[in-house]
XYZ file of C-alpha atoms in Angstrom:
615
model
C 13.756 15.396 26.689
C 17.413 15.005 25.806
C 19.262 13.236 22.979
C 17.831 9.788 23.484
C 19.431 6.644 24.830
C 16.187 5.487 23.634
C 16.772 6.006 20.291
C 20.110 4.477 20.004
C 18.754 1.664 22.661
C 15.609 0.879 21.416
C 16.002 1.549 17.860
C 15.956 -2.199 16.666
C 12.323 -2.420 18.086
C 10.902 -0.091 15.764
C 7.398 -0.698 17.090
C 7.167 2.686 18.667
C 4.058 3.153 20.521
C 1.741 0.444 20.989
C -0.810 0.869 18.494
C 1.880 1.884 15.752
C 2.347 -1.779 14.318
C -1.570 -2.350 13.600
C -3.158 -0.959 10.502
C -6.924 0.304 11.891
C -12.027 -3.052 9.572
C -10.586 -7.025 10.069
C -13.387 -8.335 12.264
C -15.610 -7.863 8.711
C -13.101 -9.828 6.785
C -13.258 -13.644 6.807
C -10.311 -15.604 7.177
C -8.964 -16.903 4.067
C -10.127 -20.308 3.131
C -8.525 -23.361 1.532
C -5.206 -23.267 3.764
C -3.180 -26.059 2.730
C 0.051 -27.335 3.980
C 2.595 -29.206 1.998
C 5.281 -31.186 2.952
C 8.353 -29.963 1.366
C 12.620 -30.509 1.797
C 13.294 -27.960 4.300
C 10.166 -26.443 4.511
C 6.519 -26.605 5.006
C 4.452 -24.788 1.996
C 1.640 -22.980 2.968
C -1.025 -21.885 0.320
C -4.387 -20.538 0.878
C -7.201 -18.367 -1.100
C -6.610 -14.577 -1.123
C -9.299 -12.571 0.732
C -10.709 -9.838 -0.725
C -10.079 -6.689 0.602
C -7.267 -8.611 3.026
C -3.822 -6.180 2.935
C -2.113 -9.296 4.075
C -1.934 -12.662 5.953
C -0.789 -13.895 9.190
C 0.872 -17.206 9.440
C 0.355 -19.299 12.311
C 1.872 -22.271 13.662
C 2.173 -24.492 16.531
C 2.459 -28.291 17.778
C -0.751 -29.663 18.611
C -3.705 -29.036 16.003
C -5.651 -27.459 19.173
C -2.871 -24.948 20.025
C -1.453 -22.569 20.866
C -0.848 -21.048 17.644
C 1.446 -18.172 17.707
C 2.551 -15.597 14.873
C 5.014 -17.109 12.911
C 8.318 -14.772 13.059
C 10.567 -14.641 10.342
C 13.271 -12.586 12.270
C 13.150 -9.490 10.249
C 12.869 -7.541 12.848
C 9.401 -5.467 11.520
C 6.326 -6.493 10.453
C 5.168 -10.246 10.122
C 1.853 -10.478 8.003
C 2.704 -11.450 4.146
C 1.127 -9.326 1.438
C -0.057 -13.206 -0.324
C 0.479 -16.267 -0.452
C 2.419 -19.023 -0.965
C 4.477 -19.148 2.286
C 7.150 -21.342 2.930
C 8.223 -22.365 6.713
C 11.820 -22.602 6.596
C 11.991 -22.658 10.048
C 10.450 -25.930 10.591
C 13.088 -28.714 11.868
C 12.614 -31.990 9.502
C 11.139 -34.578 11.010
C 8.845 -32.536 13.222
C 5.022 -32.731 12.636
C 3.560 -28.321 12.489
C 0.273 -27.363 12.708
C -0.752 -24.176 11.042
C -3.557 -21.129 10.551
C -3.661 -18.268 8.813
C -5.045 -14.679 10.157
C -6.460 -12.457 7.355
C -4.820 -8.920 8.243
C -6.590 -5.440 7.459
C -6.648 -1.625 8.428
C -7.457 -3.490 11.912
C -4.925 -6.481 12.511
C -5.348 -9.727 12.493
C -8.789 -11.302 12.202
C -9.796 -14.667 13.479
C -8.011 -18.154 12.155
C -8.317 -20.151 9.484
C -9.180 -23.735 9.714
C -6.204 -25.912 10.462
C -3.795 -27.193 8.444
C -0.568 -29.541 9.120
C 2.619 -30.904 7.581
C 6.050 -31.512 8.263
C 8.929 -30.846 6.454
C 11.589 -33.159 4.889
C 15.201 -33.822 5.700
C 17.425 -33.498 2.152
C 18.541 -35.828 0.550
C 21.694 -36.753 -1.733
C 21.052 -34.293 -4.613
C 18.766 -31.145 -4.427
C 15.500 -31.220 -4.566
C 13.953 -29.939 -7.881
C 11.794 -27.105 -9.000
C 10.454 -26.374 -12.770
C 10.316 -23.342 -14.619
C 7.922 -23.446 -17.928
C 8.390 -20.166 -19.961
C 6.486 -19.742 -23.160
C 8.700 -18.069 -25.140
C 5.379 -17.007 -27.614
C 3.152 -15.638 -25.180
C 2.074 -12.243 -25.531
C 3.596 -9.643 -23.222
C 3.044 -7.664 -20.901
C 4.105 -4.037 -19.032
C 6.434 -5.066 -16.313
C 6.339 -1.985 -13.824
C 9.906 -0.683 -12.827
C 9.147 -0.461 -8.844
C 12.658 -0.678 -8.366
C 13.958 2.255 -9.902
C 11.420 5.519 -9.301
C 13.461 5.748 -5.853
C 15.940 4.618 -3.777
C 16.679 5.698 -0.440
C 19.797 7.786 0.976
C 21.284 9.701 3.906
C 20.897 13.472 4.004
C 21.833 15.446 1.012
C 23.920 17.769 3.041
C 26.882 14.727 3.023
C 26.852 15.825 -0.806
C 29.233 18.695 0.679
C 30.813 17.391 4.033
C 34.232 18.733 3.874
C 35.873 16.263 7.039
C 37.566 12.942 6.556
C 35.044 10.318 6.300
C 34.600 6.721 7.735
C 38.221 4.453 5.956
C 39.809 8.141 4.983
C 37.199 8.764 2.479
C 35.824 11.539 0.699
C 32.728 11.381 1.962
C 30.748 13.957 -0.150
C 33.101 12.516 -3.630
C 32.027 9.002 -2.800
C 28.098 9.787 -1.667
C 28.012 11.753 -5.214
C 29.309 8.871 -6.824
C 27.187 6.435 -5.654
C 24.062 8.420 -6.494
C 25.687 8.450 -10.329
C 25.850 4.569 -9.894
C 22.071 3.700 -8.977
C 21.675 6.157 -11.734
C 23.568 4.382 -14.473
C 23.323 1.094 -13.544
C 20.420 0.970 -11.316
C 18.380 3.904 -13.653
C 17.154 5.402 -10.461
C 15.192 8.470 -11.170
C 14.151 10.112 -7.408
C 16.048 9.921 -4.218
C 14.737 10.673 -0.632
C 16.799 11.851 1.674
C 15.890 12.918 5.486
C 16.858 16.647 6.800
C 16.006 18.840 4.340
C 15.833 21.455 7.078
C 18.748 20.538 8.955
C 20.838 23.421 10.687
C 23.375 23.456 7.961
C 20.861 23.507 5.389
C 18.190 26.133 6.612
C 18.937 28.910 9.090
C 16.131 31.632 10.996
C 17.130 34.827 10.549
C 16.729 37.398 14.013
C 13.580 38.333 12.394
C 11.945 35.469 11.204
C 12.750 34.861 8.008
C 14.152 31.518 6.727
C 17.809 31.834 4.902
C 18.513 28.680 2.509
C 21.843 29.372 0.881
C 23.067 26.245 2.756
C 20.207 24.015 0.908
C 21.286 25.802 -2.086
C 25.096 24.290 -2.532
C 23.172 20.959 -1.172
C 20.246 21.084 -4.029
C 22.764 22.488 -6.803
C 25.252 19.516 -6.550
C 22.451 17.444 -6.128
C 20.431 17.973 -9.001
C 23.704 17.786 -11.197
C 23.625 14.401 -10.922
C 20.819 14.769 -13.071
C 18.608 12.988 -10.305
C 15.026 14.135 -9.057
C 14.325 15.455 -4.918
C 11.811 13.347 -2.774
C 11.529 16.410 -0.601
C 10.848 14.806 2.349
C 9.655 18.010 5.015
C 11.636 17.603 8.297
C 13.134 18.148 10.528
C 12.278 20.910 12.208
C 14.208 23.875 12.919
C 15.709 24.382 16.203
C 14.047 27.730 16.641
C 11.023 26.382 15.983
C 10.458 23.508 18.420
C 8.526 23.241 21.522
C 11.189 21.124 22.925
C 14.812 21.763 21.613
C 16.772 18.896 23.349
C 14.037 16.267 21.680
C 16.582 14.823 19.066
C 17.186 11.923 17.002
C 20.409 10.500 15.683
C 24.316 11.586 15.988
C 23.674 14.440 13.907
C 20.701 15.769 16.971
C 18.079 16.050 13.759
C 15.113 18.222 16.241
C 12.220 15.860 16.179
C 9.182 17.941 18.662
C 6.223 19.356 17.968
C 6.448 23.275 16.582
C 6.003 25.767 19.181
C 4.156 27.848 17.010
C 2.125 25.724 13.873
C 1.738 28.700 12.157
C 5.644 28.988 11.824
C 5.656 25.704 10.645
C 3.194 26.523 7.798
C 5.356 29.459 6.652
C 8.407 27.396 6.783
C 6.902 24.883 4.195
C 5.828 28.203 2.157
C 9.056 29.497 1.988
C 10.766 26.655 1.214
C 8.428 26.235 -1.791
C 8.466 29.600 -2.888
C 12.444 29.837 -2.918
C 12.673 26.245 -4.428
C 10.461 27.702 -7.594
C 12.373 31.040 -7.348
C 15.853 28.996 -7.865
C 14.941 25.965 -9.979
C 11.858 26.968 -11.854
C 8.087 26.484 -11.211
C 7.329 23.457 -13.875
C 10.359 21.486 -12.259
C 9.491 22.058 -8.829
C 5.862 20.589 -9.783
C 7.091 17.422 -11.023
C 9.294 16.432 -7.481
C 6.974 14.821 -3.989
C 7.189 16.238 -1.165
C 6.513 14.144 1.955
C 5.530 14.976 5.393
C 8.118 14.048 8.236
C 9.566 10.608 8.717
C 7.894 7.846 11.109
C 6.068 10.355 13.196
C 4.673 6.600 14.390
C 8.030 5.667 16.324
C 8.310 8.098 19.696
C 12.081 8.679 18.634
C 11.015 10.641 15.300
C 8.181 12.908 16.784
C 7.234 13.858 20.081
C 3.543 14.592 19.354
C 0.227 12.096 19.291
C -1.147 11.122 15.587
C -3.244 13.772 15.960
C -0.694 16.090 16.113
C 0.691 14.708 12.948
C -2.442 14.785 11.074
C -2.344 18.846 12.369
C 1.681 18.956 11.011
C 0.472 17.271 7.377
C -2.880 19.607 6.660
C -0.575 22.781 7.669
C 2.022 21.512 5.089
C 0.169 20.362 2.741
C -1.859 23.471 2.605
C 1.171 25.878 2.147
C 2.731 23.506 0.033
C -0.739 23.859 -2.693
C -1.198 27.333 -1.644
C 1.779 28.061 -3.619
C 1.448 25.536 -6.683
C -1.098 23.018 -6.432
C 0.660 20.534 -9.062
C 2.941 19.879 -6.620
C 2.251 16.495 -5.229
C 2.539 15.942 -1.268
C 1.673 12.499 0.777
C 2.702 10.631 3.903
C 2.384 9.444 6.634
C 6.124 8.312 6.160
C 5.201 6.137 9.006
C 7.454 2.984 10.157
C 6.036 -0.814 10.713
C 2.977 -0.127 7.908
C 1.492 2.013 10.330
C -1.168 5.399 10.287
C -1.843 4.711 6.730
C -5.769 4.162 7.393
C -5.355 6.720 9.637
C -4.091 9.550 7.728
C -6.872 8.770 4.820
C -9.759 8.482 6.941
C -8.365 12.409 8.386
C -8.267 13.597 4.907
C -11.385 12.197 4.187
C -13.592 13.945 6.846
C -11.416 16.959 6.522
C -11.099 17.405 2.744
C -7.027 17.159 2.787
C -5.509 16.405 -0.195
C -3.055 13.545 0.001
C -1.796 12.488 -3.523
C -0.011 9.675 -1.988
C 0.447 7.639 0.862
C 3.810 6.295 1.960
C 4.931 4.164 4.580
C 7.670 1.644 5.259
C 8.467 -1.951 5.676
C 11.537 -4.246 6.689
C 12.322 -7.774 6.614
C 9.642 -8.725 4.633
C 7.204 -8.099 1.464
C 5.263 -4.995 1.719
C 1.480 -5.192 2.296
C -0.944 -4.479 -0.296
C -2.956 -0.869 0.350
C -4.932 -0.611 -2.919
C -7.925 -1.783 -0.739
C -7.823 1.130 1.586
C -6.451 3.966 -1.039
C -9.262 2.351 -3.361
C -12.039 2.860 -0.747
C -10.918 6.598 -0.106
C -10.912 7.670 -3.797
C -14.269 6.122 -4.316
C -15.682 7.790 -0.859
C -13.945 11.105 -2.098
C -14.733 11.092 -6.061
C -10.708 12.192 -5.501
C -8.158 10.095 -7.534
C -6.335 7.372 -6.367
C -3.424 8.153 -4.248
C -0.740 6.574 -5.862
C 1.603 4.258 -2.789
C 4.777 4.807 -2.344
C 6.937 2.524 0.140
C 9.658 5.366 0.981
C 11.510 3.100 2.730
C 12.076 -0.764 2.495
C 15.232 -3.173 2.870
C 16.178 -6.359 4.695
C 16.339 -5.158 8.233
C 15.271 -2.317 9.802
C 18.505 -2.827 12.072
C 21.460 -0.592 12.146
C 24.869 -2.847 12.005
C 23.553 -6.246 10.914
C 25.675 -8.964 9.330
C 22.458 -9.520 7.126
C 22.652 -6.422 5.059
C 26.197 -7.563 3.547
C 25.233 -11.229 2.949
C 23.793 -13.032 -0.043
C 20.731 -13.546 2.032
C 19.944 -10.267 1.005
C 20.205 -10.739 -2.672
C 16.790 -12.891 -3.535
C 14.678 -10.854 -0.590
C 15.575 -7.916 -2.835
C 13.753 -10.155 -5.575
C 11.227 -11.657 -3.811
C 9.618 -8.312 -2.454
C 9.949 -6.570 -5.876
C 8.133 -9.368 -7.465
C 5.402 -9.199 -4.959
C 5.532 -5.198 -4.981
C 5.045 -5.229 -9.237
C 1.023 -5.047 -9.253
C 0.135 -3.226 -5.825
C 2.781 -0.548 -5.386
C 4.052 2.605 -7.093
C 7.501 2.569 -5.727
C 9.195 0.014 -3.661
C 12.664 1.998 -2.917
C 15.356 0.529 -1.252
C 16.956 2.095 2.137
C 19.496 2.862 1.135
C 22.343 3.703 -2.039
C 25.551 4.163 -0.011
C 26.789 3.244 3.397
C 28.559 6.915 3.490
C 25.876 7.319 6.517
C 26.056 8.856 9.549
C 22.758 8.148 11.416
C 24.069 6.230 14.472
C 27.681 6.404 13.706
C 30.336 6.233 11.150
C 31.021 2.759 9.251
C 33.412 1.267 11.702
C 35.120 -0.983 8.893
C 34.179 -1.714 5.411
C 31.921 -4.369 5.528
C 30.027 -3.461 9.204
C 25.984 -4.494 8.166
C 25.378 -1.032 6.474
C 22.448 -0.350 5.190
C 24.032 0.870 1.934
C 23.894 -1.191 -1.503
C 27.053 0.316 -1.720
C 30.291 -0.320 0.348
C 32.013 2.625 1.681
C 34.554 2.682 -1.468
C 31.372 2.162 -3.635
C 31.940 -1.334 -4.397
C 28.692 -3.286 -5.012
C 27.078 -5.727 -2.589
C 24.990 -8.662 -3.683
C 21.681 -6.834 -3.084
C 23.212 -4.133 -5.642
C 23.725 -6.601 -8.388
C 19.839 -7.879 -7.462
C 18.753 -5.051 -8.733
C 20.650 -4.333 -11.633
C 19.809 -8.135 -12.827
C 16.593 -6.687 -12.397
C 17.380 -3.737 -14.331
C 18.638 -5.706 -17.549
C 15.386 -7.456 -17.726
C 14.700 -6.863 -20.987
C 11.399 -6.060 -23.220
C 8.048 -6.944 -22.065
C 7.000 -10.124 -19.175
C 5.970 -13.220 -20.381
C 4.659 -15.670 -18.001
C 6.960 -18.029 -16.329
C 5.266 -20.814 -14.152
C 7.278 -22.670 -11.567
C 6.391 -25.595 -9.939
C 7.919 -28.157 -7.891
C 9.326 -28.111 -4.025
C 9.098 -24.775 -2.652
C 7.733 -23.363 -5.911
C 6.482 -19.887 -5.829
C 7.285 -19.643 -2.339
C 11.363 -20.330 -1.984
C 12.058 -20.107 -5.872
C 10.272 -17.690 -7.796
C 11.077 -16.130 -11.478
C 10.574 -13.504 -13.737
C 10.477 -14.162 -17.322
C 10.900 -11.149 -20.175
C 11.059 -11.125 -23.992
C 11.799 -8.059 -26.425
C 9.502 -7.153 -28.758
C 11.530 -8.094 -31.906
C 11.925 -11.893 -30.380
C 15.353 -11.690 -30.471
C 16.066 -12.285 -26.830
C 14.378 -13.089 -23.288
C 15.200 -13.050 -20.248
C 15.176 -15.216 -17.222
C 15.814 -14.491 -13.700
C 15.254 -17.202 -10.521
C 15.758 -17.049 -7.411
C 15.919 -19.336 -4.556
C 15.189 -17.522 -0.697
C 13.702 -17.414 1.911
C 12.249 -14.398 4.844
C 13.659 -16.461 7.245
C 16.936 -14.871 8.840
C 18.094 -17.697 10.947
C 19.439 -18.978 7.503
C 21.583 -15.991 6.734
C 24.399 -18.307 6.031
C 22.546 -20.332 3.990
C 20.911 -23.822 4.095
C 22.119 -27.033 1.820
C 18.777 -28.477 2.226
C 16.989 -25.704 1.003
C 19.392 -26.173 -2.027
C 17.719 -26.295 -5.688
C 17.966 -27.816 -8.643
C 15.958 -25.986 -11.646
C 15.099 -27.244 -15.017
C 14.134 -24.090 -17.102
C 11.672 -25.361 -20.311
C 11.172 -22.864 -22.869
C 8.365 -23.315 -25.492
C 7.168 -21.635 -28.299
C 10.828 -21.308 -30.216
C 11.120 -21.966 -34.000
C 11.761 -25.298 -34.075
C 15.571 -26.372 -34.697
C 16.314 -22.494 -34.409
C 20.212 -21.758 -32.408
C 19.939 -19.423 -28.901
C 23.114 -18.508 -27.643
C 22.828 -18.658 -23.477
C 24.248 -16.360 -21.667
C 24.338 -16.586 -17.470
C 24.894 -14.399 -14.191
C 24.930 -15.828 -10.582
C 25.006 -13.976 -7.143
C 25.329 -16.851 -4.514
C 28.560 -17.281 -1.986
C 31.104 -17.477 -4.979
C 29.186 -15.140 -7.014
C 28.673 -10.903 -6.941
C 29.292 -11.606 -3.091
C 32.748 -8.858 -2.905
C 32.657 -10.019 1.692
C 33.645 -13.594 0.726
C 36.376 -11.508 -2.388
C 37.517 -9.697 0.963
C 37.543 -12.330 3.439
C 39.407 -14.276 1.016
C 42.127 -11.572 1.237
C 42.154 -11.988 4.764
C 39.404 -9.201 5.997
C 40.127 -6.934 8.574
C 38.609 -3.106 8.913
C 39.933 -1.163 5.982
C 41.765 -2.223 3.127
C 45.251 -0.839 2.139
C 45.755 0.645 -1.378
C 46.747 -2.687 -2.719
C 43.621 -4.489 -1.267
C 41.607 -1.603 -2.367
C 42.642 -2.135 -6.047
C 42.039 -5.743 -5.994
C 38.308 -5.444 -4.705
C 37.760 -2.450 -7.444
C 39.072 -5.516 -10.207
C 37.159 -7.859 -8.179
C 33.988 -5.727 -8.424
C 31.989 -7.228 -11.262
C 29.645 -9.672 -12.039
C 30.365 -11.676 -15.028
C 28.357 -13.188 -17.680
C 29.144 -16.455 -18.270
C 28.646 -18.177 -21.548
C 26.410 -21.372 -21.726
C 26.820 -22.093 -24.900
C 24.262 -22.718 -28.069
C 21.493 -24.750 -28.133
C 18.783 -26.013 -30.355
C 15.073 -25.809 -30.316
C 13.496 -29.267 -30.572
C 10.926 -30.375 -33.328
C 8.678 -29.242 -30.877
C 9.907 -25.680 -30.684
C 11.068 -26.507 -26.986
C 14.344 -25.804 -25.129
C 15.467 -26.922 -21.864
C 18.323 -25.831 -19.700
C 19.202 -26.845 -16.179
C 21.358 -25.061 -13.325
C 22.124 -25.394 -9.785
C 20.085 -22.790 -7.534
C 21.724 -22.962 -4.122
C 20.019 -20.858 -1.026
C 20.698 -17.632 -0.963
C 21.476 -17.459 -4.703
C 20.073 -15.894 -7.954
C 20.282 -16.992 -11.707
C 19.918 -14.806 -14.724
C 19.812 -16.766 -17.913
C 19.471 -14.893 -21.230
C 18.497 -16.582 -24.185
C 19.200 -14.959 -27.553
C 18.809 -16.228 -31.354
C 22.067 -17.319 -32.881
């Protein structure tokens, strides 16, 4: 097959074959019970009682309590089931009476429907709507897991030493280096995955058979002098080593078939090993993943069936541990949530190892696995494999408006929030938009994927993770309530262990991508109530914003008056432009009580970070 239109065609589907979308046991779930449906301004809020064993939900909705119900879509462009509720219908028009059930979702799909439940939502009115936030500023704390940081996403190492003129006139290996230092200073990134680790420039086949990986070499060796940690992330596969050469994926013709010979593919994944030890050491080696292929799910990544796959992991695994079995190796790397269940269940009956499973998710929250990694290490006496979403963002869609938009900002926040106590890793795809995939960035803001511009200024899903980042100390709970609470605005609340200081971060957005520009009556206003302060003790308040006049550098650009590149001039005043302030609030005083209370505006998309510190 030649270089696919398919792949540049179809590449927003990102269902792949038909069964790649459905995880493989729902008809011995129950549907949840206790759906209820609340009226709301802008919305409908759905909530409902978790399911055990359930990965996810899916929502439901139609016009007449008999049906037809039909999956609720969101518009991000992947998978639709929610990892839990609440759920809040932004796309319902005010006024209009909605009818909803919910699906439990397992390793099978969707099971049957819950009972029915309706409500419509509200028109706004004069002044936002409001939403509470109770923080108890004396509870004891707890660990908040960093699933933000253990990874991030990127485009092939090998741009670390492109030596052409790059998308603007940049200096495309300067500017990719920089940006990895960036999500490592500010973001405190530790591990980056990258696809193409044996890419023609990186790995060559000698005339007789041996594998020659001077090119990885000056890739690795720049690499890891950023002081950053290899996902090593086994594809693609060498020219000389496919069953079909012209089967290739991307601008760059990455060779996505089957080996020709599967032995050759087992010594390639030896070799690399054994000269990766040889070069950096054995203990360091140990301590880096290495995962199998990338969406071997979607036709345009692999050109075999899943069994083939489950053939290409064992073989790599297997000369991966044949040379040091510390060395921790996992996929399926699959797209859409998919061949997770799959790949287990193969290990299972065949005694593979699999220290982790990863897969990937877009345009939504990512689903909760423990049930089915759970299940294996109890059926296997093995332990746990840990999960690792290798790849997640806001749209699995090259080009799209939505990646450089606020919008972006509080999905960042919502699915970390929702990722904190059934994921590993939730890494984002990806640092930099220095990426080549299906083309150069045409202009500076074109939907890249990248957190960073070309020019490495910082987009407003950037600064939603670095908010994240100064979170400070341990979490304390932080209890919203109110219209769209939980569901639309959500919060994370942290304290340090001397007392000194906590931390609060809401956000107010939604999944639903119709609203990209935003939505006044989904609009907040949020009283924040902290308890548990020495009463009459001072805080000094401290606040950041990202919203359409905050952290948002498009609207510093558009301002200027836009257009594809800027000149030096322009350039200089986004770099001064390229900050997010803290703004001072003041000082305030506990109450008799020992309480505080502090309101701000919360418009949709936006994000507040308050920090409250003794005077």
């Amino acid at each position: 097959m030649t270089e696919k239109s398919a792949a540049h065609a179809d590449w927003d589907s990102r269902i792949g074959k038909p069964s790649d979308a459905r995880l493989t046991g729902a008809g011995e779930l129950p549907p949840p019970g206790g759906l209820v449906a609340t009226s709301g301004t802008g919305l409908v809020l759905l909530d409902w009682a978790p399911v055990d064993g359930a990965l996810g939900y899916l929502v439901h909705r139609a016009e007449d309590p008999s049906g037809p119900f039909e999956p609720l879509d969101h518009l991000g462009g992947d998978v639709l089931a929610v990892p839990h509720p609440p759920y809040a219908d932004t796309l319902a028009e005010p006024g209009r009476d909605y009818h909803y059930a919910v699906a439990t979702w397992s390793d099978d799909g969707a099971g049957a429907l819950s009972d029915v439940a309706g409500a419509r939502a509200l028109p706004a009115g004069e002044e936002p709507a409001a939403v509470s936030v109770a923080v108890d500023a004396s509870a004891p704390t707890t660990e908040l897991p960093r699933v933000w940081n253990r990874m991030i996403g990127a485009e092939h190492f090998s741009l670390l030493v492109w030596d052409r003129p790059g998308p603007g006139g940049s200096d495309v290996a300067a500017e990719y280096a920089e940006a990895l230092g960036i999500v490592r200073d500010e973001l405190e990134v530790r591990t980056v995955r990258a696809h193409g680790t044996f890419l023609p420039e990186t790995v060559t086949v000698n005339d007789d058979g041996s594998f020659d990986f001077s090119g990885l070499d000056a890739v690795y060796d720049r690499f890891l002098d950023t002081g950053l940690k290899p996902v090593v992330e086994l594809s693609f596969m060498p020219k000389e080593l496919t069953a079909d050469p012209d089967y290739t994926v991307f601008d760059y013709k990455a060779q996505v078939s089957v080996p020709r010979d599967w032995d050759r593919w087992g010594e390639l994944c030896r070799a690399l090993t054994v000269h990766l030890q040889e070069r950096y050491g054995r203990d360091e080696v140990a301590g880096w993943e290495f995962e199998v292929w990338n969406e071997a799910n979607l036709e345009v990544f692999w050109n075999g069936t899943q069994e083939d796959y489950h053939r290409l992991y064992e073989i790599a695994v297997a000369a991966v541990k044949g040379v040091d079995d510390r060395i921790r190796v996992g996929g399926p790397s699959s797209a859409a949530a998919g061949w997770v269940g799959a790949l287990l269940e193969h290990c299972r009956k065949h005694d593979v190892p699999v220290d982790f499973v990863s897969t990937h998710t877009y345009g939504n929250a990512p689903l909760d696995f423990r049930p089915m990694t759970r299940a294996f290490a109890e059926a296997t006496g093995q332990p746990e494999p840990e999960i690792l979403w290798t790849e997640w963002g806001v749209t699995p869609t090259h080009f799209h408006p939505v990646s450089d938009s606020v919008f972006a900002a509080p999905f960042v926040l919502r699915g970390m929030k929702s990722a904190l106590s059934s994921t590993d890793c939730l890494a984002y795809w990806v640092a930099s938009d220095q990426f080549e995939e299906l083309g150069w960035a045409p202009r500076l803001f074109h939907g890249g994927f990248g957190l960073l511009t070309v020019g490495n200024l910082r987009k407003p899903r950037f600064w939603a993770l670095r908010l994240l980042t100064l979170l400070a100390g341990g979490r304390i709970t932080a209890e919203v309530t109110g219209d769209g609470a939980d569901a639309l605005v959500e919060c994370l609340a942290t304290r340090t262990e001397d007392s000194s200081s906590l931390d609060v971060l809401l956000w107010n957005g939604t999944l639903d991508q119709s609203k990209i520009a935003g939505a006044s009556a989904l609009d907040r206003r949020a009283t924040v109530t902290l308890t548990g302060l020495r009463p009459g003790s001072a805080h000094t308040v401290t606040s950041h914003r990202v919203d359409e006049q905050h952290g948002n550098i498009q609207a510093v650009w558009n301002e200027m008056g836009g257009g594809d590149w800027p000149d030096a001039e322009q350039w200089a005043a986004l770099r001064a432009a390229d900050r997010l302030p803290e703004e001072d609030l003041g000082t305030h005083t506990a109450d008799a009580d020992g309480r505080l209370a502090l309101t701000v505006e919360l418009p949709n998309p936006g994000i507040r970070h308050l920090r409250v510190a003794r005077a």
